[in-house]
C-alpha positions in Angstrom: 4.9 20.9 -4.1 5.6 18.2 -2.2 3.9 15.9 -0.3 6.4 15.7 3.1 8.4 13.1 4.0 6.9 9.4 3.9 6.6 7.7 7.0 6.1 4.0 8.2 2.9 2.5 8.0 3.3 -1.0 9.2 6.5 -2.7 10.3 7.8 -6.1 11.1 11.0 -7.3 13.0 11.7 -11.0 13.1 14.3 -13.4 14.9 17.0 -14.8 12.9 14.7 -18.0 12.4 12.0 -15.6 10.8 9.7 -15.6 13.9 7.9 -12.3 14.5 9.3 -10.5 17.4 7.2 -7.3 17.0 4.8 -5.7 14.1 3.1 -2.7 14.3 0.8 -1.6 11.5 -2.4 -3.9 9.5 -0.3 -4.9 6.5 2.3 -6.8 8.2 0.8 -10.1 9.6 2.9 -11.9 12.2 1.9 -14.9 10.8 3.5 -14.8 7.6 6.6 -12.8 8.9 8.9 -15.5 7.7 8.7 -14.7 4.2 10.5 -11.4 4.9 13.6 -13.4 6.7 13.1 -15.8 3.7 13.6 -12.8 1.4 16.5 -12.1 3.0 18.1 -15.1 3.5 17.6 -15.5 -0.3 19.1 -12.1 -1.8 22.1 -12.7 0.6 23.1 -15.8 -1.6 23.1 -13.7 -4.5 26.5 -12.8 -5.9 27.9 -9.2 -5.7 31.0 -7.3 -6.2 31.7 -6.9 -2.6 30.2 -7.3 0.8 28.8 -4.0 1.3 26.7 -4.1 -2.0 23.8 -6.0 -0.9 22.0 -2.8 1.4 18.5 -3.3 1.2 15.8 -5.8 -0.5 13.3 -3.7 -1.9 9.4 -4.5 -3.1 7.6 -1.6 -5.0 3.9 -1.8 -5.6 1.3 0.9 -6.9 0.3 1.4 -3.1 3.5 0.8 -1.4 7.3 0.3 -0.8 8.4 -2.3 1.5 12.2 -2.0 2.4 13.9 -5.3 3.7 17.3 -5.3 5.9 19.0 -7.4 8.6 20.5 -5.6 11.3 22.8 -8.5 13.4 20.8 -11.0 12.6 17.4 -9.5 13.0 14.6 -8.6 10.0 13.2 -6.1 9.7 10.8 -4.8 7.0 9.1 -1.7 7.0 6.1 -0.7 4.5 5.4 2.8 3.4 2.6 4.5 1.3 3.5 5.3 -2.3 3.2 9.3 -2.2 1.4 9.9 -5.1 1.7 14.0 -6.5 -1.7 16.0 -6.5 -2.4 16.9 -10.2 -4.9 19.7 -10.9 -4.4 21.3 -7.1 -3.6 24.4 -9.2 -4.5 25.6 -12.2 -3.0 28.6 -13.9 -5.0 28.5 -17.2 -7.7 31.0 -17.1 -11.3 32.1 -18.4 -11.5 35.4 -20.2 
């Protein structure tokens, strides 16, 4: 049984200097949004095989996954809750 597609819980968009332009959702704090721009800038300096190798930065926790990507100089971070499969919803054992 599938829980369905994940939807963004929170999203933030920063200008090239890390200044928050837009923040939606409870988990994205505009006052600390520059962290995502700094993270992207540091990750983009990593040595990779080719220029297209660095597509996004992914931060995974037990409760959510945050994707960080740059679009035309603007850093976007999108937080999606982790989908956990509900176990025990259908029990195939029966007592006789």
